[in-house]
Amino acid sequence: MATGVLSVNGDLDAEDTSTYNLTVMARDVTRDNLNSTAVVNIKITGVNDNGPRFEHLIYRVNVSESTPVDTTLITVKATDPDGDNGAISYAVSGQDSKIVQMDPTTGVVKLAQLLDFEKKQRYEVTLVAADESQLTGESKLMLAVGFYS
């Protein structure tokens, strides 16, 4: 005996298919084969199930020790397929993170401190992208200090 309950037999993902339109038919087999149909529209709402991803796992930047503070070193970008649930904010972390500052909205990374080649030639900064549910993605920024012109 049929129950009239509709169910799915797999996962639904709003990023793949956001709406389904079904025609459902009910039939009374006990009396004159009466039947009726109805259209069922199903809208799948997205959940934040994907973390942001940077375009590159590692960003390498050569920078002169004479580079002034507040100079833009690089602009990075992360994407999140979750649409409206995937608004991204940026930050830096790690032991060397104080050497740079990162705009939380644009992904612009600027020099925050003066560099001294004699003290340190390489910096490694972790770049973090977070979405509204705080799912995160990470990348590395490798700074090489030299006497570049």
Coordinates of N, CA and C in Angstrom, one line a residue:
M1 N 0.8 -1.2 0.0 CA 0.0 0.0 0.0 C 0.9 1.2 0.0
A2 N 0.6 2.2 -0.9 CA 1.4 3.4 -1.0 C 1.0 4.4 0.1
T3 N 2.0 5.1 0.6 CA 1.8 6.0 1.7 C 1.6 7.5 1.2
G4 N 2.0 7.8 0.0 CA 2.0 9.2 -0.4 C 3.1 10.0 0.0
V5 N 4.1 9.4 0.7 CA 5.3 10.1 1.2 C 6.3 10.2 0.1
L6 N 6.8 11.4 -0.2 CA 7.9 11.5 -1.1 C 9.2 11.6 -0.3
S7 N 10.2 10.9 -0.8 CA 11.5 10.9 -0.2 C 12.6 10.9 -1.2
V8 N 13.8 11.3 -0.8 CA 15.0 11.3 -1.7 C 15.9 10.1 -1.4
N9 N 16.6 9.6 -2.3 CA 17.5 8.5 -2.1 C 18.9 8.8 -2.4
G10 N 19.2 10.1 -2.1 CA 20.6 10.6 -2.3 C 20.7 12.0 -1.7
D11 N 21.9 12.5 -1.7 CA 22.1 13.9 -1.2 C 21.7 14.9 -2.2
L12 N 21.2 16.0 -1.6 CA 20.8 17.2 -2.5 C 21.8 18.3 -2.2
D13 N 22.2 19.0 -3.2 CA 23.1 20.1 -3.0 C 22.6 21.3 -3.9
A14 N 22.3 22.4 -3.2 CA 21.7 23.5 -3.9 C 22.7 24.1 -4.9
E15 N 24.0 23.9 -4.8 CA 25.0 24.4 -5.8 C 24.9 23.6 -7.1
D16 N 24.4 22.3 -7.0 CA 24.2 21.5 -8.2 C 22.9 21.8 -8.9
T17 N 21.8 21.6 -8.1 CA 20.4 21.8 -8.6 C 19.6 22.4 -7.5
S18 N 19.1 23.6 -7.7 CA 18.4 24.3 -6.7 C 16.9 24.1 -6.7
T19 N 16.3 23.6 -7.8 CA 14.9 23.4 -7.8 C 14.6 22.1 -8.5
Y20 N 13.5 21.5 -8.1 CA 13.0 20.3 -8.7 C 11.5 20.5 -9.0
N21 N 11.0 20.1 -10.1 CA 9.6 20.2 -10.4 C 9.1 18.8 -10.8
L22 N 8.2 18.2 -10.0 CA 7.7 16.9 -10.1 C 6.2 16.9 -10.4
T23 N 5.8 15.9 -11.2 CA 4.4 15.7 -11.4 C 4.1 14.4 -10.7
V24 N 3.2 14.5 -9.7 CA 2.8 13.3 -8.9 C 1.4 12.9 -9.3
M25 N 1.2 11.6 -9.4 CA -0.1 11.1 -9.8 C -0.6 10.1 -8.7
A26 N -1.8 10.3 -8.2 CA -2.5 9.4 -7.3 C -3.6 8.7 -8.0
R27 N -3.7 7.4 -7.8 CA -4.7 6.6 -8.5 C -5.4 5.8 -7.4
D28 N -6.7 5.8 -7.6 CA -7.6 4.9 -6.7 C -7.9 3.7 -7.6
V29 N -7.3 2.6 -7.3 CA -7.5 1.4 -8.1 C -8.7 0.6 -7.7
T30 N -9.4 1.0 -6.6 CA -10.5 0.2 -6.2 C -11.8 0.7 -6.8
R31 N -11.8 1.9 -7.3 CA -13.1 2.5 -7.9 C -12.8 3.1 -9.3
D32 N -13.2 2.6 -10.3 CA -13.3 3.1 -11.6 C -11.9 3.8 -12.1
N33 N -10.8 3.3 -11.5 CA -9.5 3.8 -11.9 C -9.4 5.4 -11.9
L34 N -10.0 6.0 -10.8 CA -9.9 7.4 -10.7 C -8.5 7.8 -10.4
N35 N -8.1 8.9 -11.0 CA -6.7 9.4 -10.7 C -6.7 10.9 -10.7
S36 N -5.6 11.5 -10.1 CA -5.5 12.9 -10.1 C -4.0 13.2 -10.1
T37 N -3.6 14.3 -10.7 CA -2.2 14.7 -10.7 C -2.0 16.0 -10.0
A38 N -0.8 16.3 -9.5 CA -0.4 17.5 -8.9 C 1.0 17.8 -9.2
V39 N 1.3 19.1 -9.4 CA 2.7 19.5 -9.6 C 3.3 19.9 -8.3
V40 N 4.5 19.3 -8.0 CA 5.2 19.6 -6.7 C 6.4 20.4 -7.1
N41 N 6.6 21.6 -6.6 CA 7.8 22.3 -6.8 C 8.6 22.3 -5.5
I42 N 9.9 21.9 -5.6 CA 10.7 21.7 -4.5 C 11.9 22.7 -4.7
K43 N 12.2 23.5 -3.7 CA 13.3 24.4 -3.7 C 14.3 24.0 -2.7
I44 N 15.5 23.7 -3.1 CA 16.6 23.3 -2.2 C 17.3 24.6 -1.7
T45 N 17.4 24.8 -0.4 CA 18.1 25.9 0.1 C 19.5 25.5 0.5
G46 N 20.5 26.3 0.2 CA 21.9 26.0 0.4 C 22.2 26.1 1.8
V47 N 23.2 25.3 2.2 CA 23.8 25.4 3.5 C 25.3 25.6 3.3
N48 N 25.9 26.2 4.2 CA 27.3 26.5 4.1 C 28.1 25.2 4.4
D49 N 28.4 24.4 3.3 CA 29.1 23.2 3.5 C 30.4 23.1 2.8
N50 N 30.9 24.3 2.3 CA 32.2 24.4 1.6 C 33.0 25.5 2.2
G51 N 34.3 25.2 2.4 CA 35.2 26.2 2.9 C 35.8 27.0 1.7
P52 N 36.3 28.2 2.0 CA 37.0 28.9 0.9 C 38.2 28.3 0.5
R53 N 38.6 28.5 -0.8 CA 39.9 28.1 -1.3 C 40.6 29.2 -2.0
F54 N 41.9 29.3 -1.7 CA 42.7 30.3 -2.4 C 43.0 29.8 -3.8
E55 N 43.3 30.8 -4.7 CA 43.7 30.4 -6.0 C 45.0 29.7 -6.1
H56 N 45.9 29.9 -5.1 CA 47.2 29.2 -5.1 C 47.5 28.7 -3.7
L57 N 48.2 27.6 -3.5 CA 48.5 27.1 -2.2 C 49.7 27.9 -1.6
I58 N 50.6 28.4 -2.5 CA 51.7 29.2 -2.0 C 51.9 30.4 -2.9
Y59 N 52.0 31.5 -2.3 CA 52.3 32.8 -3.0 C 53.8 33.2 -2.7
R60 N 54.6 33.4 -3.7 CA 56.0 33.8 -3.4 C 56.2 35.3 -3.9
V61 N 56.7 36.1 -3.0 CA 57.0 37.5 -3.3 C 58.4 37.8 -3.0
N62 N 59.1 38.4 -3.9 CA 60.5 39.0 -3.7 C 60.3 40.4 -3.3
V63 N 60.9 40.9 -2.2 CA 60.7 42.2 -1.7 C 62.1 42.8 -1.3
S64 N 62.3 44.0 -1.7 CA 63.6 44.7 -1.4 C 63.5 45.1 0.1
E65 N 64.7 45.1 0.7 CA 64.7 45.5 2.1 C 64.4 47.0 2.2
S66 N 64.5 47.8 1.1 CA 64.2 49.2 1.2 C 62.7 49.5 0.9
T67 N 61.9 48.5 0.8 CA 60.5 48.7 0.5 C 59.8 49.5 1.7
P68 N 59.1 50.6 1.4 CA 58.5 51.3 2.5 C 57.3 50.5 3.1
V69 N 57.1 50.8 4.4 CA 55.9 50.3 5.1 C 54.6 50.8 4.3
D70 N 53.6 50.0 4.3 CA 52.3 50.2 3.7 C 52.3 50.0 2.1
T71 N 53.4 49.4 1.6 CA 53.5 49.1 0.2 C 52.7 47.8 0.0
T72 N 51.9 47.8 -1.1 CA 51.1 46.6 -1.4 C 52.1 45.5 -2.0
L73 N 52.1 44.3 -1.4 CA 53.0 43.3 -1.8 C 52.2 42.3 -2.8
I74 N 51.0 42.1 -2.5 CA 50.2 41.1 -3.4 C 48.7 41.3 -3.0
T75 N 47.9 40.9 -3.9 CA 46.5 40.8 -3.7 C 46.1 39.4 -4.0
V76 N 45.5 38.7 -2.9 CA 45.1 37.3 -3.1 C 43.6 37.2 -3.1
K77 N 43.2 36.1 -3.6 CA 41.7 35.9 -3.7 C 41.4 34.4 -3.4
A78 N 40.3 34.3 -2.6 CA 39.8 32.9 -2.3 C 38.3 32.9 -2.8
T79 N 37.9 31.8 -3.2 CA 36.5 31.6 -3.7 C 35.8 30.6 -2.8
D80 N 34.5 30.7 -2.8 CA 33.6 29.7 -2.0 C 32.4 29.5 -2.8
P81 N 32.1 28.2 -3.2 CA 31.0 27.9 -4.0 C 29.6 28.0 -3.4
D82 N 29.6 28.4 -2.1 CA 28.3 28.5 -1.4 C 27.5 29.7 -1.6
G83 N 27.8 30.5 -2.6 CA 27.0 31.7 -2.9 C 26.9 32.6 -1.8
D84 N 25.6 33.0 -1.4 CA 25.4 34.0 -0.4 C 26.0 33.5 1.0
N85 N 26.1 32.2 1.2 CA 26.6 31.7 2.4 C 28.1 31.7 2.4
G86 N 28.7 32.1 1.3 CA 30.2 32.0 1.2 C 30.9 33.4 1.2
A87 N 30.3 34.4 1.8 CA 31.1 35.7 1.9 C 32.4 35.5 2.6
I88 N 33.5 36.0 2.1 CA 34.8 35.7 2.6 C 35.4 36.9 3.3
S89 N 36.1 36.6 4.4 CA 37.0 37.6 5.1 C 38.4 37.0 5.2
Y90 N 39.4 37.9 5.1 CA 40.8 37.5 5.1 C 41.5 37.9 6.4
A91 N 42.5 37.1 6.7 CA 43.4 37.4 7.9 C 44.7 36.7 7.7
V92 N 45.7 37.1 8.5 CA 47.0 36.4 8.5 C 47.2 35.8 9.9
S93 N 48.0 34.8 9.9 CA 48.4 34.1 11.2 C 49.8 33.6 11.1
G94 N 50.3 33.1 12.2 CA 51.6 32.5 12.2 C 52.7 33.4 12.8
Q95 N 53.8 32.8 13.0 CA 54.9 33.5 13.7 C 55.4 34.8 13.0
D96 N 55.4 34.8 11.7 CA 55.8 36.0 10.9 C 54.7 36.9 10.5
S97 N 53.5 36.7 11.0 CA 52.4 37.5 10.5 C 52.4 39.0 10.8
K98 N 53.2 39.4 11.8 CA 53.3 40.8 12.1 C 54.0 41.6 11.0
I99 N 54.7 41.0 10.1 CA 55.5 41.7 9.1 C 54.5 42.3 8.0
V100 N 53.3 41.7 7.9 CA 52.3 42.2 6.9 C 51.0 42.6 7.6
Q101 N 50.2 43.3 6.9 CA 48.8 43.5 7.3 C 47.9 43.1 6.1
M102 N 46.8 42.6 6.3 CA 45.9 42.1 5.2 C 44.5 42.8 5.4
D103 N 44.1 43.3 4.3 CA 42.7 43.9 4.3 C 41.7 42.7 4.4
P104 N 40.8 42.7 5.4 CA 39.9 41.6 5.6 C 38.9 41.4 4.5
T105 N 38.7 42.5 3.7 CA 37.6 42.4 2.7 C 38.2 42.2 1.3
T106 N 39.3 42.8 1.0 CA 39.9 42.8 -0.4 C 41.0 41.8 -0.6
G107 N 41.6 41.3 0.4 CA 42.7 40.4 0.3 C 44.0 41.0 -0.1
V108 N 44.1 42.4 0.0 CA 45.3 43.1 -0.3 C 46.3 42.9 0.9
V109 N 47.5 42.5 0.6 CA 48.5 42.3 1.6 C 49.6 43.4 1.5
K110 N 49.8 44.1 2.6 CA 50.8 45.2 2.6 C 51.9 45.0 3.6
L111 N 53.0 45.6 3.4 CA 54.1 45.5 4.3 C 53.8 46.3 5.6
A112 N 54.0 45.8 6.7 CA 53.6 46.4 8.0 C 54.8 46.9 8.8
Q113 N 56.0 46.4 8.5 CA 57.2 46.7 9.2 C 58.4 46.9 8.2
L114 N 59.4 47.6 8.6 CA 60.6 47.7 7.8 C 61.3 46.4 7.8
L115 N 62.0 46.1 6.7 CA 62.7 44.9 6.5 C 64.2 45.2 6.7
D116 N 64.9 44.2 7.2 CA 66.4 44.3 7.4 C 67.0 42.9 6.9
F117 N 67.6 42.9 5.7 CA 68.2 41.7 5.1 C 69.2 41.1 6.1
E118 N 69.9 41.9 6.8 CA 70.9 41.3 7.7 C 70.3 40.5 8.9
K119 N 69.1 40.9 9.3 CA 68.4 40.2 10.4 C 67.6 38.9 9.9
K120 N 66.9 39.1 8.8 CA 66.1 38.0 8.3 C 65.9 38.1 6.8
Q121 N 66.0 37.0 6.1 CA 65.9 37.0 4.7 C 64.6 36.4 4.2
R122 N 64.0 35.6 5.0 CA 62.7 34.9 4.6 C 61.7 35.0 5.6
Y123 N 60.4 35.2 5.2 CA 59.3 35.2 6.1 C 58.2 34.2 5.5
E124 N 57.5 33.5 6.4 CA 56.4 32.7 6.0 C 55.2 33.1 6.8
V125 N 54.2 33.5 6.0 CA 52.9 34.0 6.7 C 51.8 33.1 6.2
T126 N 50.9 32.7 7.1 CA 49.8 31.9 6.8 C 48.6 32.9 6.4
L127 N 48.1 32.7 5.3 CA 46.9 33.5 4.8 C 45.7 32.7 5.1
V128 N 44.7 33.3 5.7 CA 43.4 32.6 6.1 C 42.2 33.3 5.5
A129 N 41.4 32.5 4.8 CA 40.1 32.9 4.3 C 39.0 32.2 5.1
A130 N 38.1 33.0 5.6 CA 37.0 32.4 6.4 C 35.6 32.9 5.8
D131 N 34.7 31.9 5.8 CA 33.3 32.3 5.3 C 32.5 32.6 6.5
E132 N 31.2 32.9 6.3 CA 30.3 33.3 7.4 C 30.1 32.3 8.5
S133 N 30.3 31.0 8.2 CA 30.2 30.0 9.2 C 31.5 29.6 9.8
Q134 N 32.5 30.4 9.5 CA 33.9 30.2 9.9 C 34.6 29.0 9.4
L135 N 34.1 28.5 8.3 CA 34.8 27.4 7.6 C 36.0 28.2 7.0
T136 N 37.2 27.6 7.0 CA 38.4 28.3 6.6 C 39.2 27.5 5.5
G137 N 39.9 28.3 4.8 CA 40.9 27.8 3.8 C 42.2 28.5 4.1
E138 N 43.4 27.9 3.9 CA 44.6 28.5 4.1 C 45.6 28.4 2.9
S139 N 46.5 29.4 2.9 CA 47.5 29.4 1.9 C 48.8 30.0 2.6
K140 N 49.9 29.9 1.9 CA 51.2 30.4 2.5 C 51.6 31.6 1.6
L141 N 52.1 32.6 2.3 CA 52.8 33.7 1.6 C 54.3 33.6 2.0
M142 N 55.2 33.4 1.0 CA 56.6 33.3 1.2 C 57.2 34.6 0.8
L143 N 57.8 35.3 1.7 CA 58.5 36.6 1.3 C 60.0 36.4 1.4
A144 N 60.7 36.7 0.3 CA 62.1 36.7 0.2 C 62.6 38.1 0.2
V145 N 63.5 38.5 1.2 CA 64.0 39.8 1.3 C 65.4 39.8 0.6
G146 N 65.5 40.9 -0.2 CA 66.8 41.0 -0.9 C 67.1 42.5 -1.3
F147 N 68.1 42.7 -2.1 CA 68.5 44.0 -2.6 C 67.9 44.2 -4.0
Y148 N 66.6 44.1 -4.2 CA 66.0 44.2 -5.5 C 65.8 45.7 -5.8
S149 N 65.8 46.0 -7.1 CA 65.5 47.4 -7.4 C 64.1 47.5 -8.0

